[in-house]
Amino acid sequence: MKIKVLENIITSKYGGTAAMIWNMLRVKQKLDEKQVTKLSLLDSKTVRKHLYDLLDGGFAHLQDVPRTADHVPGKTFLLWYVHLERCIETVLRGSYKKLSALKQRWEKEVSDHAEVFARKERTDVLSGHVSLLDTEEEEYVFLEKKLTKLKIKEMKMQEMVIMLKEF
């Protein structure tokens, strides 16, 4: 289940080709760039772009294997691989940041529009003796929709975090 969540994240961020390359690295363990190009049947420029995108995102990693003891760059193999636990940690770190941002945004929306909520929750409005103006009612409905969307996003992020941590 963790792998499926990671695949979905990679597909949404980098595209299906990057997800295919990531899966190939995950299954085949360690490959150099030429092997990835050959196995994926893609041109080397596309493969290199996606590999470095995955590296920047923390989904792929590099290991240098020197041919000689002096670590000369020209005589060193660069092997690409996927370390699943590091990928999960990277995604969790990003998810926690996004969750924090969503909560802050929700609190800011509530505090910025506290007077709208206060007017809607007055006892005379709730009892039906006084009604809000049309513009106030529209603003309240708009804010409710916005806050609902923020809560839904937060719940989806929490669900993803639970899947990555527990399963």
N, C-alpha and C. Protein backbone atom coordinates (compact mmCIF):
# COMPACT_ATOMS: atom_id res chain seq x y z
N MET A 1 0.83 -1.19 0.00
CA MET A 1 0.00 0.00 0.00
C MET A 1 0.88 1.26 0.00
N LYS A 2 2.00 1.20 0.73
CA LYS A 2 2.91 2.34 0.75
C LYS A 2 3.45 2.62 -0.65
N ILE A 3 3.77 1.55 -1.37
CA ILE A 3 4.32 1.71 -2.71
C ILE A 3 3.29 2.36 -3.63
N LYS A 4 2.04 1.97 -3.49
CA LYS A 4 0.98 2.55 -4.32
C LYS A 4 0.82 4.05 -4.03
N VAL A 5 0.90 4.42 -2.76
CA VAL A 5 0.80 5.84 -2.39
C VAL A 5 1.97 6.61 -2.98
N LEU A 6 3.19 6.06 -2.87
CA LEU A 6 4.36 6.72 -3.44
C LEU A 6 4.26 6.82 -4.96
N GLU A 7 3.78 5.77 -5.60
CA GLU A 7 3.60 5.81 -7.06
C GLU A 7 2.63 6.92 -7.46
N ASN A 8 1.53 7.05 -6.73
CA ASN A 8 0.55 8.10 -7.03
C ASN A 8 1.15 9.48 -6.86
N ILE A 9 1.95 9.66 -5.82
CA ILE A 9 2.59 10.96 -5.59
C ILE A 9 3.55 11.28 -6.72
N ILE A 10 4.37 10.30 -7.10
CA ILE A 10 5.35 10.52 -8.17
C ILE A 10 4.64 10.79 -9.49
N THR A 11 3.58 10.05 -9.77
CA THR A 11 2.83 10.27 -11.01
C THR A 11 2.23 11.67 -11.05
N SER A 12 1.67 12.11 -9.93
CA SER A 12 1.06 13.44 -9.93
C SER A 12 2.10 14.55 -9.99
N LYS A 13 3.26 14.34 -9.38
CA LYS A 13 4.30 15.38 -9.38
C LYS A 13 5.11 15.41 -10.65
N TYR A 14 5.54 14.23 -11.12
CA TYR A 14 6.52 14.16 -12.20
C TYR A 14 6.01 13.48 -13.48
N GLY A 15 4.86 12.82 -13.41
CA GLY A 15 4.31 12.17 -14.59
C GLY A 15 4.49 10.66 -14.57
N GLY A 16 3.82 10.01 -15.52
CA GLY A 16 3.82 8.56 -15.60
C GLY A 16 5.18 7.97 -15.96
N THR A 17 5.93 8.69 -16.78
CA THR A 17 7.26 8.19 -17.17
C THR A 17 8.18 8.12 -15.96
N ALA A 18 8.15 9.14 -15.13
CA ALA A 18 8.98 9.14 -13.93
C ALA A 18 8.55 8.02 -12.99
N ALA A 19 7.26 7.78 -12.90
CA ALA A 19 6.78 6.69 -12.04
C ALA A 19 7.25 5.34 -12.57
N MET A 20 7.27 5.18 -13.88
CA MET A 20 7.76 3.94 -14.47
C MET A 20 9.24 3.75 -14.17
N ILE A 21 10.03 4.81 -14.31
CA ILE A 21 11.47 4.74 -14.01
C ILE A 21 11.68 4.43 -12.53
N TRP A 22 10.90 5.08 -11.67
CA TRP A 22 11.02 4.83 -10.23
C TRP A 22 10.71 3.37 -9.90
N ASN A 23 9.66 2.83 -10.50
CA ASN A 23 9.30 1.42 -10.29
C ASN A 23 10.41 0.49 -10.78
N MET A 24 11.00 0.83 -11.91
CA MET A 24 12.08 0.03 -12.45
C MET A 24 13.27 0.02 -11.49
N LEU A 25 13.61 1.17 -10.96
CA LEU A 25 14.71 1.25 -10.00
C LEU A 25 14.38 0.48 -8.73
N ARG A 26 13.15 0.56 -8.31
CA ARG A 26 12.73 -0.14 -7.09
C ARG A 26 12.84 -1.65 -7.26
N VAL A 27 12.44 -2.14 -8.41
CA VAL A 27 12.44 -3.58 -8.65
C VAL A 27 13.85 -4.10 -8.94
N LYS A 28 14.59 -3.40 -9.78
CA LYS A 28 15.91 -3.88 -10.23
C LYS A 28 17.04 -3.53 -9.27
N GLN A 29 16.74 -2.82 -8.22
CA GLN A 29 17.72 -2.39 -7.19
C GLN A 29 18.61 -1.27 -7.70
N LYS A 30 19.82 -1.55 -8.15
CA LYS A 30 20.74 -0.49 -8.56
C LYS A 30 21.06 -0.60 -10.04
N LEU A 31 20.88 0.53 -10.75
CA LEU A 31 21.13 0.58 -12.18
C LEU A 31 21.88 1.85 -12.51
N ASP A 32 22.73 1.79 -13.55
CA ASP A 32 23.33 3.03 -14.01
C ASP A 32 22.41 3.65 -15.07
N GLU A 33 22.73 4.85 -15.48
CA GLU A 33 21.84 5.59 -16.38
C GLU A 33 21.65 4.88 -17.72
N LYS A 34 22.70 4.26 -18.23
CA LYS A 34 22.60 3.55 -19.50
C LYS A 34 21.65 2.36 -19.39
N GLN A 35 21.70 1.66 -18.28
CA GLN A 35 20.80 0.53 -18.09
C GLN A 35 19.35 0.98 -17.99
N VAL A 36 19.14 2.09 -17.29
CA VAL A 36 17.77 2.62 -17.17
C VAL A 36 17.25 3.02 -18.54
N THR A 37 18.10 3.67 -19.33
CA THR A 37 17.71 4.07 -20.68
C THR A 37 17.35 2.86 -21.53
N LYS A 38 18.18 1.83 -21.45
CA LYS A 38 17.96 0.62 -22.25
C LYS A 38 16.68 -0.11 -21.82
N LEU A 39 16.48 -0.25 -20.52
CA LEU A 39 15.30 -0.97 -20.02
C LEU A 39 14.00 -0.20 -20.22
N SER A 40 14.07 1.12 -20.16
CA SER A 40 12.84 1.92 -20.28
C SER A 40 12.45 2.21 -21.72
N LEU A 41 13.38 1.96 -22.65
CA LEU A 41 13.14 2.23 -24.06
C LEU A 41 12.86 3.71 -24.33
N LEU A 42 13.50 4.56 -23.56
CA LEU A 42 13.38 6.01 -23.72
C LEU A 42 14.73 6.58 -24.11
N ASP A 43 14.73 7.81 -24.62
CA ASP A 43 16.01 8.42 -24.95
C ASP A 43 16.71 8.89 -23.67
N SER A 44 18.02 9.00 -23.75
CA SER A 44 18.83 9.28 -22.56
C SER A 44 18.52 10.65 -21.96
N LYS A 45 18.16 11.62 -22.79
CA LYS A 45 17.85 12.96 -22.28
C LYS A 45 16.60 12.93 -21.39
N THR A 46 15.58 12.22 -21.81
CA THR A 46 14.35 12.10 -21.03
C THR A 46 14.61 11.35 -19.73
N VAL A 47 15.36 10.26 -19.84
CA VAL A 47 15.67 9.46 -18.65
C VAL A 47 16.46 10.29 -17.65
N ARG A 48 17.46 11.01 -18.12
CA ARG A 48 18.29 11.83 -17.24
C ARG A 48 17.45 12.89 -16.53
N LYS A 49 16.55 13.54 -17.28
CA LYS A 49 15.69 14.57 -16.69
C LYS A 49 14.84 13.97 -15.57
N HIS A 50 14.21 12.83 -15.84
CA HIS A 50 13.35 12.21 -14.83
C HIS A 50 14.15 11.68 -13.64
N LEU A 51 15.33 11.14 -13.90
CA LEU A 51 16.16 10.66 -12.78
C LEU A 51 16.55 11.81 -11.86
N TYR A 52 16.94 12.93 -12.44
CA TYR A 52 17.33 14.07 -11.60
C TYR A 52 16.12 14.72 -10.92
N ASP A 53 14.96 14.67 -11.57
CA ASP A 53 13.74 15.13 -10.90
C ASP A 53 13.46 14.27 -9.67
N LEU A 54 13.57 12.95 -9.85
CA LEU A 54 13.35 12.03 -8.72
C LEU A 54 14.40 12.23 -7.63
N LEU A 55 15.63 12.49 -8.05
CA LEU A 55 16.69 12.75 -7.07
C LEU A 55 16.39 14.02 -6.28
N ASP A 56 15.98 15.07 -6.96
CA ASP A 56 15.64 16.33 -6.28
C ASP A 56 14.47 16.17 -5.33
N GLY A 57 13.51 15.33 -5.71
CA GLY A 57 12.34 15.10 -4.87
C GLY A 57 12.59 14.13 -3.73
N GLY A 58 13.75 13.47 -3.72
CA GLY A 58 14.07 12.52 -2.66
C GLY A 58 13.51 11.12 -2.91
N PHE A 59 13.12 10.84 -4.15
CA PHE A 59 12.55 9.54 -4.48
C PHE A 59 13.57 8.57 -5.06
N ALA A 60 14.70 9.09 -5.55
CA ALA A 60 15.78 8.25 -6.07
C ALA A 60 17.08 8.75 -5.46
N HIS A 61 18.06 7.87 -5.41
CA HIS A 61 19.34 8.21 -4.78
C HIS A 61 20.47 7.72 -5.66
N LEU A 62 21.65 8.31 -5.45
CA LEU A 62 22.85 7.96 -6.21
C LEU A 62 23.88 7.31 -5.31
N GLN A 63 24.59 6.36 -5.86
CA GLN A 63 25.75 5.80 -5.18
C GLN A 63 26.88 5.78 -6.18
N ASP A 64 28.01 6.36 -5.81
CA ASP A 64 29.15 6.32 -6.72
C ASP A 64 30.04 5.12 -6.37
N VAL A 65 30.43 4.39 -7.42
CA VAL A 65 31.28 3.22 -7.27
C VAL A 65 32.54 3.49 -8.09
N PRO A 66 33.67 3.75 -7.41
CA PRO A 66 34.89 4.08 -8.15
C PRO A 66 35.55 2.83 -8.77
N ARG A 67 36.11 3.01 -9.95
CA ARG A 67 36.87 1.93 -10.58
C ARG A 67 38.27 1.86 -10.00
N THR A 68 38.75 3.02 -9.57
CA THR A 68 40.08 3.09 -8.96
C THR A 68 39.95 3.68 -7.56
N ALA A 69 41.01 3.60 -6.80
CA ALA A 69 40.96 4.06 -5.42
C ALA A 69 40.97 5.58 -5.28
N ASP A 70 41.33 6.31 -6.32
CA ASP A 70 41.46 7.76 -6.20
C ASP A 70 40.17 8.53 -6.47
N HIS A 71 39.05 7.86 -6.74
CA HIS A 71 37.73 8.48 -6.96
C HIS A 71 37.73 9.55 -8.05
N VAL A 72 38.42 9.30 -9.13
CA VAL A 72 38.41 10.23 -10.26
C VAL A 72 37.00 10.19 -10.88
N PRO A 73 36.36 11.36 -11.09
CA PRO A 73 34.99 11.36 -11.60
C PRO A 73 34.82 10.62 -12.92
N GLY A 74 35.80 10.65 -13.77
CA GLY A 74 35.71 9.96 -15.05
C GLY A 74 35.78 8.45 -14.92
N LYS A 75 36.29 7.98 -13.82
CA LYS A 75 36.44 6.54 -13.59
C LYS A 75 35.53 6.06 -12.46
N THR A 76 34.35 6.64 -12.40
CA THR A 76 33.39 6.30 -11.34
C THR A 76 32.04 5.98 -11.97
N PHE A 77 31.45 4.88 -11.55
CA PHE A 77 30.08 4.54 -11.94
C PHE A 77 29.12 5.25 -11.00
N LEU A 78 28.04 5.76 -11.54
CA LEU A 78 26.97 6.31 -10.72
C LEU A 78 25.78 5.38 -10.82
N LEU A 79 25.44 4.76 -9.71
CA LEU A 79 24.32 3.83 -9.68
C LEU A 79 23.10 4.50 -9.06
N TRP A 80 21.97 4.37 -9.71
CA TRP A 80 20.71 4.92 -9.23
C TRP A 80 19.97 3.82 -8.49
N TYR A 81 19.34 4.19 -7.38
CA TYR A 81 18.55 3.22 -6.63
C TYR A 81 17.45 3.92 -5.86
N VAL A 82 16.51 3.11 -5.36
CA VAL A 82 15.40 3.62 -4.56
C VAL A 82 15.55 3.04 -3.16
N HIS A 83 15.57 3.92 -2.18
CA HIS A 83 15.56 3.50 -0.77
C HIS A 83 14.18 3.84 -0.24
N LEU A 84 13.34 2.82 -0.09
CA LEU A 84 11.93 3.01 0.21
C LEU A 84 11.70 3.79 1.51
N GLU A 85 12.45 3.49 2.54
CA GLU A 85 12.25 4.17 3.82
C GLU A 85 12.58 5.66 3.72
N ARG A 86 13.64 6.00 2.97
CA ARG A 86 13.97 7.42 2.79
C ARG A 86 12.87 8.14 2.00
N CYS A 87 12.32 7.45 1.00
CA CYS A 87 11.23 8.04 0.21
C CYS A 87 10.03 8.35 1.12
N ILE A 88 9.71 7.39 1.96
CA ILE A 88 8.58 7.57 2.87
C ILE A 88 8.85 8.72 3.83
N GLU A 89 10.07 8.80 4.37
CA GLU A 89 10.42 9.90 5.27
C GLU A 89 10.29 11.24 4.57
N THR A 90 10.73 11.31 3.33
CA THR A 90 10.65 12.56 2.56
C THR A 90 9.19 12.97 2.37
N VAL A 91 8.37 12.02 2.00
CA VAL A 91 6.95 12.32 1.77
C VAL A 91 6.28 12.72 3.08
N LEU A 92 6.61 12.02 4.16
CA LEU A 92 6.01 12.37 5.46
C LEU A 92 6.42 13.77 5.90
N ARG A 93 7.69 14.11 5.70
CA ARG A 93 8.14 15.46 6.06
C ARG A 93 7.35 16.52 5.29
N GLY A 94 7.20 16.30 3.98
CA GLY A 94 6.43 17.24 3.17
C GLY A 94 4.97 17.28 3.57
N SER A 95 4.43 16.12 3.93
CA SER A 95 3.02 16.06 4.34
C SER A 95 2.77 16.81 5.63
N TYR A 96 3.69 16.69 6.57
CA TYR A 96 3.54 17.42 7.83
C TYR A 96 3.59 18.93 7.59
N LYS A 97 4.45 19.37 6.69
CA LYS A 97 4.51 20.80 6.36
C LYS A 97 3.20 21.26 5.73
N LYS A 98 2.67 20.44 4.82
CA LYS A 98 1.41 20.79 4.16
C LYS A 98 0.25 20.80 5.14
N LEU A 99 0.24 19.83 6.05
CA LEU A 99 -0.81 19.80 7.08
C LEU A 99 -0.76 21.05 7.95
N SER A 100 0.44 21.43 8.33
CA SER A 100 0.61 22.64 9.14
C SER A 100 0.12 23.87 8.38
N ALA A 101 0.46 23.96 7.10
CA ALA A 101 0.03 25.10 6.29
C ALA A 101 -1.49 25.12 6.13
N LEU A 102 -2.10 23.95 5.96
CA LEU A 102 -3.57 23.89 5.84
C LEU A 102 -4.24 24.35 7.12
N LYS A 103 -3.72 23.91 8.27
CA LYS A 103 -4.30 24.31 9.55
C LYS A 103 -4.14 25.82 9.77
N GLN A 104 -2.98 26.35 9.43
CA GLN A 104 -2.76 27.79 9.57
C GLN A 104 -3.69 28.57 8.65
N ARG A 105 -3.88 28.09 7.44
CA ARG A 105 -4.77 28.76 6.50
C ARG A 105 -6.20 28.75 7.02
N TRP A 106 -6.63 27.60 7.57
CA TRP A 106 -7.98 27.49 8.12
C TRP A 106 -8.17 28.47 9.26
N GLU A 107 -7.20 28.52 10.17
CA GLU A 107 -7.28 29.45 11.30
C GLU A 107 -7.29 30.90 10.84
N LYS A 108 -6.51 31.21 9.82
CA LYS A 108 -6.46 32.58 9.30
C LYS A 108 -7.80 32.97 8.67
N GLU A 109 -8.39 32.06 7.91
CA GLU A 109 -9.70 32.34 7.30
C GLU A 109 -10.75 32.58 8.38
N VAL A 110 -10.73 31.76 9.42
CA VAL A 110 -11.71 31.92 10.50
C VAL A 110 -11.49 33.25 11.22
N SER A 111 -10.23 33.58 11.52
CA SER A 111 -9.97 34.82 12.25
C SER A 111 -10.22 36.06 11.39
N ASP A 112 -9.91 35.98 10.09
CA ASP A 112 -10.13 37.13 9.20
C ASP A 112 -11.62 37.42 9.00
N HIS A 113 -12.45 36.40 9.07
CA HIS A 113 -13.88 36.56 8.82
C HIS A 113 -14.71 36.24 10.06
N ALA A 114 -14.15 36.53 11.21
CA ALA A 114 -14.84 36.22 12.47
C ALA A 114 -16.15 37.00 12.59
N GLU A 115 -16.19 38.22 12.05
CA GLU A 115 -17.41 39.02 12.17
C GLU A 115 -18.55 38.41 11.36
N VAL A 116 -18.25 37.78 10.24
CA VAL A 116 -19.29 37.13 9.44
C VAL A 116 -19.89 35.96 10.23
N PHE A 117 -19.01 35.15 10.85
CA PHE A 117 -19.49 34.02 11.64
C PHE A 117 -20.25 34.50 12.88
N ALA A 118 -19.78 35.62 13.47
CA ALA A 118 -20.45 36.15 14.65
C ALA A 118 -21.86 36.63 14.29
N ARG A 119 -22.01 37.29 13.14
CA ARG A 119 -23.33 37.75 12.71
C ARG A 119 -24.26 36.58 12.45
N LYS A 120 -23.72 35.53 11.84
CA LYS A 120 -24.55 34.36 11.51
C LYS A 120 -24.99 33.62 12.76
N GLU A 121 -24.16 33.64 13.79
CA GLU A 121 -24.45 32.89 15.01
C GLU A 121 -25.18 33.70 16.09
N ARG A 122 -25.58 34.92 15.76
CA ARG A 122 -26.35 35.70 16.73
C ARG A 122 -27.66 35.02 17.01
N THR A 123 -28.15 35.19 18.23
CA THR A 123 -29.38 34.50 18.63
C THR A 123 -30.60 34.97 17.85
N ASP A 124 -30.67 36.27 17.53
CA ASP A 124 -31.83 36.74 16.78
C ASP A 124 -31.84 36.23 15.34
N VAL A 125 -30.64 36.01 14.76
CA VAL A 125 -30.56 35.44 13.41
C VAL A 125 -30.90 33.95 13.46
N LEU A 126 -30.39 33.27 14.48
CA LEU A 126 -30.65 31.83 14.61
C LEU A 126 -32.13 31.54 14.87
N SER A 127 -32.77 32.41 15.65
CA SER A 127 -34.19 32.19 15.96
C SER A 127 -35.09 32.56 14.78
N GLY A 128 -34.58 33.32 13.82
CA GLY A 128 -35.36 33.65 12.64
C GLY A 128 -36.04 35.00 12.72
N HIS A 129 -35.84 35.75 13.80
CA HIS A 129 -36.48 37.07 13.93
C HIS A 129 -35.84 38.08 12.98
N VAL A 130 -34.55 37.97 12.78
CA VAL A 130 -33.82 38.88 11.90
C VAL A 130 -33.06 38.03 10.89
N SER A 131 -33.02 38.50 9.65
CA SER A 131 -32.26 37.75 8.65
C SER A 131 -31.06 38.58 8.19
N LEU A 132 -30.07 37.88 7.68
CA LEU A 132 -28.88 38.56 7.17
C LEU A 132 -29.17 39.14 5.80
N LEU A 133 -28.39 40.14 5.42
CA LEU A 133 -28.49 40.68 4.08
C LEU A 133 -28.05 39.61 3.08
N ASP A 134 -28.48 39.75 1.85
CA ASP A 134 -28.11 38.77 0.82
C ASP A 134 -26.60 38.67 0.65
N THR A 135 -25.92 39.81 0.68
CA THR A 135 -24.46 39.79 0.51
C THR A 135 -23.79 39.08 1.69
N GLU A 136 -24.30 39.31 2.89
CA GLU A 136 -23.75 38.64 4.07
C GLU A 136 -23.98 37.13 4.00
N GLU A 137 -25.16 36.75 3.55
CA GLU A 137 -25.48 35.32 3.42
C GLU A 137 -24.59 34.66 2.37
N GLU A 138 -24.38 35.35 1.23
CA GLU A 138 -23.51 34.81 0.18
C GLU A 138 -22.08 34.69 0.67
N GLU A 139 -21.61 35.68 1.41
CA GLU A 139 -20.26 35.64 1.95
C GLU A 139 -20.10 34.48 2.94
N TYR A 140 -21.13 34.27 3.75
CA TYR A 140 -21.09 33.17 4.72
C TYR A 140 -21.06 31.82 4.00
N VAL A 141 -21.88 31.65 2.99
CA VAL A 141 -21.90 30.40 2.24
C VAL A 141 -20.56 30.16 1.54
N PHE A 142 -20.00 31.23 0.96
CA PHE A 142 -18.69 31.13 0.30
C PHE A 142 -17.61 30.70 1.30
N LEU A 143 -17.62 31.31 2.48
CA LEU A 143 -16.62 30.96 3.50
C LEU A 143 -16.80 29.53 3.99
N GLU A 144 -18.02 29.10 4.15
CA GLU A 144 -18.28 27.71 4.58
C GLU A 144 -17.74 26.72 3.55
N LYS A 145 -17.96 27.02 2.27
CA LYS A 145 -17.45 26.14 1.22
C LYS A 145 -15.92 26.10 1.24
N LYS A 146 -15.31 27.26 1.41
CA LYS A 146 -13.85 27.34 1.45
C LYS A 146 -13.29 26.56 2.63
N LEU A 147 -13.89 26.72 3.79
CA LEU A 147 -13.43 26.01 4.98
C LEU A 147 -13.66 24.50 4.85
N THR A 148 -14.74 24.12 4.21
CA THR A 148 -15.00 22.69 3.99
C THR A 148 -13.95 22.09 3.07
N LYS A 149 -13.59 22.81 2.01
CA LYS A 149 -12.54 22.32 1.10
C LYS A 149 -11.21 22.18 1.84
N LEU A 150 -10.89 23.14 2.69
CA LEU A 150 -9.64 23.05 3.45
C LEU A 150 -9.65 21.84 4.38
N LYS A 151 -10.77 21.59 5.03
CA LYS A 151 -10.88 20.42 5.93
C LYS A 151 -10.77 19.11 5.15
N ILE A 152 -11.36 19.06 3.97
CA ILE A 152 -11.28 17.85 3.15
C ILE A 152 -9.83 17.59 2.73
N LYS A 153 -9.13 18.64 2.31
CA LYS A 153 -7.71 18.49 1.96
C LYS A 153 -6.91 18.00 3.16
N GLU A 154 -7.20 18.57 4.32
CA GLU A 154 -6.50 18.16 5.54
C GLU A 154 -6.76 16.70 5.86
N MET A 155 -8.00 16.26 5.71
CA MET A 155 -8.34 14.87 6.00
C MET A 155 -7.66 13.92 5.02
N LYS A 156 -7.57 14.30 3.74
CA LYS A 156 -6.89 13.46 2.76
C LYS A 156 -5.40 13.35 3.08
N MET A 157 -4.80 14.46 3.50
CA MET A 157 -3.38 14.43 3.87
C MET A 157 -3.18 13.54 5.09
N GLN A 158 -4.06 13.64 6.06
CA GLN A 158 -3.96 12.80 7.26
C GLN A 158 -4.12 11.32 6.91
N GLU A 159 -5.02 11.03 5.99
CA GLU A 159 -5.22 9.64 5.54
C GLU A 159 -3.95 9.10 4.89
N MET A 160 -3.31 9.93 4.06
CA MET A 160 -2.07 9.51 3.40
C MET A 160 -0.96 9.27 4.43
N VAL A 161 -0.86 10.15 5.42
CA VAL A 161 0.14 9.99 6.47
C VAL A 161 -0.09 8.69 7.23
N ILE A 162 -1.33 8.40 7.54
CA ILE A 162 -1.65 7.15 8.27
C ILE A 162 -1.26 5.95 7.43
N MET A 163 -1.56 5.98 6.12
CA MET A 163 -1.21 4.86 5.26
C MET A 163 0.30 4.65 5.22
N LEU A 164 1.05 5.75 5.12
CA LEU A 164 2.49 5.62 5.05
C LEU A 164 3.11 5.17 6.37
N LYS A 165 2.52 5.56 7.46
CA LYS A 165 3.09 5.21 8.76
C LYS A 165 2.67 3.81 9.25
N GLU A 166 1.44 3.43 8.96
CA GLU A 166 0.89 2.23 9.58
C GLU A 166 0.94 0.98 8.70
N PHE A 167 0.81 1.13 7.40
CA PHE A 167 0.68 -0.06 6.55
C PHE A 167 1.97 -0.40 5.86
